[in-house]
PDB file of C-alpha atoms in Angstrom:
ATOM      1  CA  UNK A  19       0.293   0.103  -0.042  1.00 50.00           C
ATOM      2  CA  UNK A  20       1.464   3.603  -1.365  1.00 55.00           C
ATOM      3  CA  UNK A  21       2.783   4.776   2.141  1.00 54.00           C
ATOM      4  CA  UNK A  22       0.476   8.232   1.579  1.00 59.00           C
ATOM      5  CA  UNK A  23      -2.899   6.144   1.596  1.00 59.00           C
ATOM      6  CA  UNK A  24      -1.956   4.340   4.739  1.00 65.00           C
ATOM      7  CA  UNK A  25      -0.812   7.744   6.710  1.00 69.00           C
ATOM      8  CA  UNK A  26      -4.453   8.816   6.394  1.00 75.00           C
ATOM      9  CA  UNK A  27      -6.053   5.797   6.764  1.00 76.00           C
ATOM     10  CA  UNK A  28      -4.506   5.715   9.941  1.00 81.00           C
ATOM     11  CA  UNK A  29      -5.282   9.362  10.742  1.00 86.00           C
ATOM     12  CA  UNK A  30      -9.047   8.490   9.924  1.00 86.00           C
ATOM     13  CA  UNK A  31      -8.818   5.121  11.988  1.00 87.00           C
ATOM     14  CA  UNK A  32      -7.591   7.339  14.822  1.00 88.00           C
ATOM     15  CA  UNK A  33     -10.272  10.133  14.477  1.00 89.00           C
ATOM     16  CA  UNK A  34     -12.857   7.754  14.524  1.00 91.00           C
ATOM     17  CA  UNK A  35     -12.024   5.793  17.323  1.00 88.00           C
ATOM     18  CA  UNK A  36     -11.228   9.109  19.127  1.00 85.00           C
ATOM     19  CA  UNK A  37     -15.044  10.062  18.671  1.00 87.00           C
ATOM     20  CA  UNK A  38     -16.040   6.548  19.637  1.00 88.00           C
ATOM     21  CA  UNK A  39     -14.252   7.155  22.835  1.00 84.00           C
ATOM     22  CA  UNK A  40     -15.603  10.543  23.416  1.00 80.00           C
ATOM     23  CA  UNK A  41     -19.065   9.564  22.884  1.00 83.00           C
ATOM     24  CA  UNK A  42     -18.532   6.133  25.450  1.00 81.00           C
ATOM     25  CA  UNK A  43     -16.882   8.319  27.877  1.00 73.00           C
ATOM     26  CA  UNK A  44     -19.521  11.086  27.929  1.00 70.00           C
ATOM     27  CA  UNK A  45     -22.438   8.637  27.770  1.00 73.00           C
ATOM     28  CA  UNK A  46     -24.095   9.310  24.235  1.00 81.00           C
ATOM     29  CA  UNK A  47     -23.225   5.488  23.592  1.00 84.00           C
ATOM     30  CA  UNK A  48     -25.301   3.785  26.788  1.00 81.00           C
ATOM     31  CA  UNK A  49     -24.086   0.859  28.740  1.00 80.00           C
ATOM     32  CA  UNK A  50     -25.122  -2.225  26.375  1.00 84.00           C
ATOM     33  CA  UNK A  51     -25.221  -0.210  23.538  1.00 87.00           C
ATOM     34  CA  UNK A  52     -24.895  -1.760  19.854  1.00 90.00           C
ATOM     35  CA  UNK A  53     -22.267  -0.254  17.560  1.00 91.00           C
ATOM     36  CA  UNK A  54     -21.845  -2.360  14.674  1.00 92.00           C
ATOM     37  CA  UNK A  55     -19.183  -1.668  11.206  1.00 92.00           C
ATOM     38  CA  UNK A  56     -22.449  -0.623   9.337  1.00 92.00           C
ATOM     39  CA  UNK A  57     -23.454   1.976  11.959  1.00 92.00           C
ATOM     40  CA  UNK A  58     -19.504   3.318  11.800  1.00 92.00           C
ATOM     41  CA  UNK A  59     -19.412   3.407   8.468  1.00 93.00           C
ATOM     42  CA  UNK A  60     -22.662   5.576   7.836  1.00 92.00           C
ATOM     43  CA  UNK A  61     -21.760   8.532  10.838  1.00 90.00           C
ATOM     44  CA  UNK A  62     -18.187   8.891   9.395  1.00 89.00           C
ATOM     45  CA  UNK A  63     -17.398   8.221   6.048  1.00 90.00           C
ATOM     46  CA  UNK A  64     -15.266   5.566   6.432  1.00 90.00           C
ATOM     47  CA  UNK A  65     -14.697   1.883   4.882  1.00 91.00           C
ATOM     48  CA  UNK A  66     -16.132  -1.480   6.288  1.00 90.00           C
ATOM     49  CA  UNK A  67     -11.878  -2.206   7.081  1.00 90.00           C
ATOM     50  CA  UNK A  68     -11.581   0.761   8.809  1.00 91.00           C
ATOM     51  CA  UNK A  69     -14.607   0.410  10.893  1.00 91.00           C
ATOM     52  CA  UNK A  70     -13.836  -3.329  11.795  1.00 91.00           C
ATOM     53  CA  UNK A  71     -10.129  -2.162  12.747  1.00 92.00           C
ATOM     54  CA  UNK A  72     -12.090   0.515  15.121  1.00 91.00           C
ATOM     55  CA  UNK A  73     -14.158  -2.091  16.873  1.00 93.00           C
ATOM     56  CA  UNK A  74     -11.589  -4.493  16.971  1.00 91.00           C
ATOM     57  CA  UNK A  75      -9.253  -1.625  18.865  1.00 90.00           C
ATOM     58  CA  UNK A  76     -12.207  -1.074  21.124  1.00 90.00           C
ATOM     59  CA  UNK A  77     -12.829  -4.439  22.150  1.00 91.00           C
ATOM     60  CA  UNK A  78      -9.375  -4.535  22.886  1.00 87.00           C
ATOM     61  CA  UNK A  79      -9.128  -1.834  25.247  1.00 84.00           C
ATOM     62  CA  UNK A  80     -12.258  -3.130  26.998  1.00 84.00           C
ATOM     63  CA  UNK A  81     -14.676  -0.686  26.110  1.00 85.00           C
ATOM     64  CA  UNK A  82     -16.577  -2.743  24.384  1.00 89.00           C
ATOM     65  CA  UNK A  83     -16.968  -6.695  23.889  1.00 90.00           C
ATOM     66  CA  UNK A  84     -16.947  -8.104  20.256  1.00 90.00           C
ATOM     67  CA  UNK A  85     -19.928 -10.527  19.313  1.00 90.00           C
ATOM     68  CA  UNK A  86     -19.624 -11.830  15.666  1.00 87.00           C
ATOM     69  CA  UNK A  87     -22.558 -10.715  13.704  1.00 82.00           C
ATOM     70  CA  UNK A  88     -24.237  -8.635  16.159  1.00 85.00           C
ATOM     71  CA  UNK A  89     -21.093  -6.015  16.183  1.00 88.00           C
ATOM     72  CA  UNK A  90     -19.555  -4.409  19.438  1.00 91.00           C
ATOM     73  CA  UNK A  91     -21.985  -3.697  22.820  1.00 91.00           C
ATOM     74  CA  UNK A  92     -20.821  -1.001  25.296  1.00 89.00           C
ATOM     75  CA  UNK A  93     -19.344  -2.178  28.102  1.00 83.00           C
ATOM     76  CA  UNK A  94     -21.136  -2.055  31.071  1.00 80.00           C
ATOM     77  CA  UNK A  95     -19.508  -0.745  34.274  1.00 78.00           C
ATOM     78  CA  UNK A  96     -20.195  -3.157  37.346  1.00 83.00           C
ATOM     79  CA  UNK A  97     -19.120  -2.435  40.619  1.00 86.00           C
ATOM     80  CA  UNK A  98     -16.798  -5.044  40.703  1.00 88.00           C
ATOM     81  CA  UNK A  99     -14.675  -3.816  37.608  1.00 87.00           C
ATOM     82  CA  UNK A 100     -14.380   0.008  39.014  1.00 89.00           C
ATOM     83  CA  UNK A 101     -13.116  -1.484  42.303  1.00 91.00           C
ATOM     84  CA  UNK A 102     -10.516  -4.139  40.191  1.00 92.00           C
ATOM     85  CA  UNK A 103      -9.601  -0.914  37.963  1.00 91.00           C
ATOM     86  CA  UNK A 104      -8.885   1.732  41.270  1.00 93.00           C
ATOM     87  CA  UNK A 105      -6.837  -1.091  42.731  1.00 94.00           C
ATOM     88  CA  UNK A 106      -4.919  -1.783  39.859  1.00 93.00           C
ATOM     89  CA  UNK A 107      -3.894   1.661  39.450  1.00 93.00           C
ATOM     90  CA  UNK A 108      -3.230   2.456  43.566  1.00 95.00           C
ATOM     91  CA  UNK A 109      -0.722  -0.709  43.448  1.00 95.00           C
ATOM     92  CA  UNK A 110       1.158   0.898  40.481  1.00 95.00           C
ATOM     93  CA  UNK A 111       0.853   4.790  41.073  1.00 96.00           C
ATOM     94  CA  UNK A 112       2.064   3.993  44.453  1.00 96.00           C
ATOM     95  CA  UNK A 113       5.215   2.610  43.124  1.00 96.00           C
ATOM     96  CA  UNK A 114       5.605   5.083  40.531  1.00 97.00           C
ATOM     97  CA  UNK A 115       5.569   8.100  42.790  1.00 97.00           C
ATOM     98  CA  UNK A 116       7.442   6.252  45.328  1.00 97.00           C
ATOM     99  CA  UNK A 117      10.440   6.025  42.631  1.00 97.00           C
ATOM    100  CA  UNK A 118       9.472   9.647  41.705  1.00 97.00           C
ATOM    101  CA  UNK A 119      10.191  11.224  45.174  1.00 97.00           C
ATOM    102  CA  UNK A 120      14.147   9.842  45.295  1.00 96.00           C
ATOM    103  CA  UNK A 121      14.975  10.211  41.712  1.00 97.00           C
ATOM    104  CA  UNK A 122      13.385  13.595  40.554  1.00 98.00           C
ATOM    105  CA  UNK A 123      15.859  16.353  40.327  1.00 98.00           C
ATOM    106  CA  UNK A 124      14.714  20.058  41.642  1.00 98.00           C
ATOM    107  CA  UNK A 125      14.136  21.218  38.337  1.00 98.00           C
ATOM    108  CA  UNK A 126      11.906  17.882  37.737  1.00 98.00           C
ATOM    109  CA  UNK A 127       9.933  18.528  41.032  1.00 98.00           C
ATOM    110  CA  UNK A 128       9.355  21.733  39.953  1.00 98.00           C
ATOM    111  CA  UNK A 129       8.046  20.565  36.366  1.00 98.00           C
ATOM    112  CA  UNK A 130       5.352  18.572  38.336  1.00 98.00           C
ATOM    113  CA  UNK A 131       4.047  21.140  40.283  1.00 98.00           C
ATOM    114  CA  UNK A 132       3.948  23.396  36.694  1.00 98.00           C
ATOM    115  CA  UNK A 133       2.059  20.798  35.183  1.00 98.00           C
ATOM    116  CA  UNK A 134      -0.272  20.377  38.623  1.00 98.00           C
ATOM    117  CA  UNK A 135      -0.436  24.704  38.564  1.00 97.00           C
ATOM    118  CA  UNK A 136      -1.936  23.861  34.964  1.00 97.00           C
ATOM    119  CA  UNK A 137      -4.384  21.478  35.956  1.00 96.00           C
ATOM    120  CA  UNK A 138      -5.630  23.769  38.888  1.00 96.00           C
ATOM    121  CA  UNK A 139      -6.535  26.635  36.496  1.00 96.00           C
ATOM    122  CA  UNK A 140      -9.566  23.606  35.385  1.00 95.00           C
ATOM    123  CA  UNK A 141     -11.013  23.600  39.081  1.00 92.00           C
ATOM    124  CA  UNK A 142     -14.228  25.509  37.999  1.00 92.00           C
ATOM    125  CA  UNK A 143     -14.117  24.027  34.271  1.00 90.00           C
ATOM    126  CA  UNK A 144     -16.682  21.573  32.750  1.00 88.00           C
ATOM    127  CA  UNK A 145     -14.294  20.567  30.323  1.00 90.00           C
ATOM    128  CA  UNK A 146     -14.216  17.210  31.240  1.00 87.00           C
ATOM    129  CA  UNK A 147     -11.748  15.709  28.198  1.00 84.00           C
ATOM    130  CA  UNK A 148      -9.476  18.462  29.372  1.00 91.00           C
ATOM    131  CA  UNK A 149      -9.389  17.935  32.905  1.00 92.00           C
ATOM    132  CA  UNK A 150      -8.732  14.189  31.990  1.00 89.00           C
ATOM    133  CA  UNK A 151      -6.026  15.149  29.771  1.00 91.00           C
ATOM    134  CA  UNK A 152      -4.197  17.260  32.415  1.00 94.00           C
ATOM    135  CA  UNK A 153      -4.822  15.073  35.047  1.00 93.00           C
ATOM    136  CA  UNK A 154      -3.021  11.654  32.802  1.00 93.00           C
ATOM    137  CA  UNK A 155      -0.465  14.058  32.336  1.00 95.00           C
ATOM    138  CA  UNK A 156       1.181  13.973  35.813  1.00 96.00           C
ATOM    139  CA  UNK A 157       1.557  10.840  35.904  1.00 95.00           C
ATOM    140  CA  UNK A 158       2.793  10.228  32.452  1.00 95.00           C
ATOM    141  CA  UNK A 159       5.235  12.711  33.154  1.00 97.00           C
ATOM    142  CA  UNK A 160       6.450  10.523  36.778  1.00 97.00           C
ATOM    143  CA  UNK A 161       6.698   7.609  34.496  1.00 96.00           C
ATOM    144  CA  UNK A 162       9.061   9.269  31.973  1.00 96.00           C
ATOM    145  CA  UNK A 163      11.575  10.342  34.762  1.00 97.00           C
ATOM    146  CA  UNK A 164      11.487   6.864  36.699  1.00 97.00           C
ATOM    147  CA  UNK A 165      11.615   4.697  34.085  1.00 95.00           C
ATOM    148  CA  UNK A 166       8.657   2.867  34.626  1.00 93.00           C
ATOM    149  CA  UNK A 167       7.832   1.858  31.107  1.00 89.00           C
ATOM    150  CA  UNK A 168       6.070  -1.772  31.922  1.00 92.00           C
ATOM    151  CA  UNK A 169       3.821  -0.077  34.729  1.00 92.00           C
ATOM    152  CA  UNK A 170       3.000   2.670  32.088  1.00 90.00           C
ATOM    153  CA  UNK A 171       1.907   0.480  29.734  1.00 91.00           C
ATOM    154  CA  UNK A 172      -0.217  -1.589  31.960  1.00 90.00           C
ATOM    155  CA  UNK A 173      -1.908   1.934  33.012  1.00 89.00           C
ATOM    156  CA  UNK A 174      -1.826   2.609  29.217  1.00 85.00           C
ATOM    157  CA  UNK A 175      -4.158  -0.131  28.672  1.00 84.00           C
ATOM    158  CA  UNK A 176      -6.108   0.832  31.289  1.00 86.00           C
ATOM    159  CA  UNK A 177      -6.585   4.015  30.013  1.00 84.00           C
ATOM    160  CA  UNK A 178      -9.998   4.323  28.066  1.00 82.00           C
ATOM    161  CA  UNK A 179     -11.837   3.242  30.653  1.00 84.00           C
ATOM    162  CA  UNK A 180      -9.890   5.458  33.559  1.00 86.00           C
ATOM    163  CA  UNK A 181     -11.087   8.115  31.511  1.00 84.00           C
ATOM    164  CA  UNK A 182     -14.627   6.951  31.577  1.00 82.00           C
ATOM    165  CA  UNK A 183     -14.298   7.078  35.593  1.00 84.00           C
ATOM    166  CA  UNK A 184     -12.534  10.116  35.924  1.00 85.00           C
ATOM    167  CA  UNK A 185     -15.237  11.758  33.719  1.00 83.00           C
ATOM    168  CA  UNK A 186     -17.975   9.976  35.735  1.00 80.00           C
ATOM    169  CA  UNK A 187     -16.391  11.073  38.786  1.00 85.00           C
ATOM    170  CA  UNK A 188     -15.579  14.751  37.816  1.00 86.00           C
ATOM    171  CA  UNK A 189     -19.404  15.172  37.112  1.00 83.00           C
ATOM    172  CA  UNK A 190     -20.383  14.971  40.666  1.00 85.00           C
ATOM    173  CA  UNK A 191     -20.820  18.427  42.167  1.00 87.00           C
ATOM    174  CA  UNK A 192     -17.774  19.660  43.972  1.00 90.00           C
ATOM    175  CA  UNK A 193     -15.744  16.801  43.051  1.00 90.00           C
ATOM    176  CA  UNK A 194     -13.068  18.596  40.787  1.00 92.00           C
ATOM    177  CA  UNK A 195     -12.540  21.245  43.336  1.00 93.00           C
ATOM    178  CA  UNK A 196     -12.240  18.571  45.794  1.00 93.00           C
ATOM    179  CA  UNK A 197     -10.121  16.113  43.712  1.00 93.00           C
ATOM    180  CA  UNK A 198      -7.657  19.033  42.910  1.00 95.00           C
ATOM    181  CA  UNK A 199      -7.433  20.312  46.690  1.00 95.00           C
ATOM    182  CA  UNK A 200      -6.369  16.248  47.488  1.00 95.00           C
ATOM    183  CA  UNK A 201      -3.841  16.506  44.117  1.00 96.00           C
ATOM    184  CA  UNK A 202      -2.282  19.493  45.523  1.00 97.00           C
ATOM    185  CA  UNK A 203      -1.531  17.719  48.974  1.00 97.00           C
ATOM    186  CA  UNK A 204       0.074  14.915  47.267  1.00 97.00           C
ATOM    187  CA  UNK A 205       2.114  16.843  44.731  1.00 98.00           C
ATOM    188  CA  UNK A 206       3.208  18.770  47.915  1.00 98.00           C
ATOM    189  CA  UNK A 207       4.382  15.619  49.716  1.00 98.00           C
ATOM    190  CA  UNK A 208       6.296  14.477  46.750  1.00 98.00           C
ATOM    191  CA  UNK A 209       7.779  17.608  46.462  1.00 97.00           C
ATOM    192  CA  UNK A 210       8.806  17.570  50.174  1.00 97.00           C
ATOM    193  CA  UNK A 211      10.235  13.918  49.334  1.00 97.00           C
ATOM    194  CA  UNK A 212       7.953  12.598  51.853  1.00 98.00           C
ATOM    195  CA  UNK A 213       7.121   9.138  50.849  1.00 96.00           C
ATOM    196  CA  UNK A 214       4.891   8.380  53.503  1.00 97.00           C
ATOM    197  CA  UNK A 215       2.660  10.959  53.594  1.00 98.00           C
ATOM    198  CA  UNK A 216       2.637  10.717  49.469  1.00 97.00           C
ATOM    199  CA  UNK A 217       1.338   7.153  50.032  1.00 97.00           C
ATOM    200  CA  UNK A 218      -1.485   8.318  52.478  1.00 97.00           C
ATOM    201  CA  UNK A 219      -2.655  11.101  50.144  1.00 97.00           C
ATOM    202  CA  UNK A 220      -2.911   9.206  47.222  1.00 97.00           C
ATOM    203  CA  UNK A 221      -4.877   6.502  48.632  1.00 97.00           C
ATOM    204  CA  UNK A 222      -7.201   9.554  50.052  1.00 95.00           C
ATOM    205  CA  UNK A 223      -7.609  10.448  46.660  1.00 94.00           C
ATOM    206  CA  UNK A 224      -8.252   7.352  45.004  1.00 93.00           C
ATOM    207  CA  UNK A 225     -11.017   6.554  47.751  1.00 93.00           C
ATOM    208  CA  UNK A 226     -12.437   9.707  47.332  1.00 91.00           C
ATOM    209  CA  UNK A 227     -12.580   9.299  43.625  1.00 90.00           C
ATOM    210  CA  UNK A 228     -13.752   5.546  43.202  1.00 90.00           C
ATOM    211  CA  UNK A 229     -16.745   6.442  45.793  1.00 90.00           C
ATOM    212  CA  UNK A 230     -17.721   9.178  43.365  1.00 88.00           C
ATOM    213  CA  UNK A 231     -17.651   6.966  40.276  1.00 86.00           C
ATOM    214  CA  UNK A 232     -19.511   4.074  41.942  1.00 87.00           C
ATOM    215  CA  UNK A 233     -22.002   6.823  43.109  1.00 85.00           C
ATOM    216  CA  UNK A 234     -22.406   7.860  39.489  1.00 79.00           C
ATOM    217  CA  UNK A 235     -22.105   4.370  38.093  1.00 78.00           C
ATOM    218  CA  UNK A 236     -24.811   3.210  39.867  1.00 76.00           C
ATOM    219  CA  UNK A 237     -27.095   6.545  39.380  1.00 71.00           C
ATOM    220  CA  UNK A 238     -26.715   6.139  36.166  1.00 62.00           C
ATOM    221  CA  UNK A 239     -27.361   2.578  35.307  1.00 61.00           C
ATOM    222  CA  UNK A 240     -28.868   0.514  38.382  1.00 59.00           C
ATOM    223  CA  UNK A 241     -28.315  -2.757  36.743  1.00 59.00           C
ATOM    224  CA  UNK A 242     -24.525  -1.912  37.173  1.00 55.00           C
ATOM    225  CA  UNK A 243     -24.702  -2.849  40.710  1.00 57.00           C
ATOM    226  CA  UNK A 244     -24.946  -6.486  40.014  1.00 50.00           C
ATOM    227  CA  UNK A 245     -23.202  -6.667  37.175  1.00 46.00           C
ATOM    228  CA  UNK A 246     -20.528  -8.422  36.385  1.00 38.00           C
TER     229      UNK A 246
END
């Protein structure tokens, strides 16, 4: 295949993937909703081949489950799934943060604070996608500094679902400024190279987030309480 055509196809695939991820994250595609190749072709003016690749990628990311001859069924977020994701996040992020406090230079600590300050500018915002992106940037930077690439790859494999959960949490009234205040305490502890305090603040931040998410999941989707 011509390189230019291949690149164009890849860009188109990524554009459609990002839009569908956004639709799932913001609830425009509801849990258990069905998405077919034909739907994608008609909505986004793409070929069956590209549509098939998009569905396979969404299935791989855990945003849906591919069912032959039916298409993709959007994942239903259950209590167990939410708790599993946050448990994995906590274990991995604790180790990344611990290592960052050990090895970060003063300049790297300053840059982490800069990234947090950019996030805090949105404390009154309802741009949940940008809030999520700036939240991810904090951890991405710590992964880069610490060289914890395997840990970063595991989190990346969960990133699409983590983004959904973050957006759900942010939609709880008062959660954005409260979460940012909690993060500030975490960033301060990291800046002081206090691993014990940083671990405590991360656990508190995660506990607050998971409570918000579970409330939202069960409010928006009553079946989720018992879903598997």
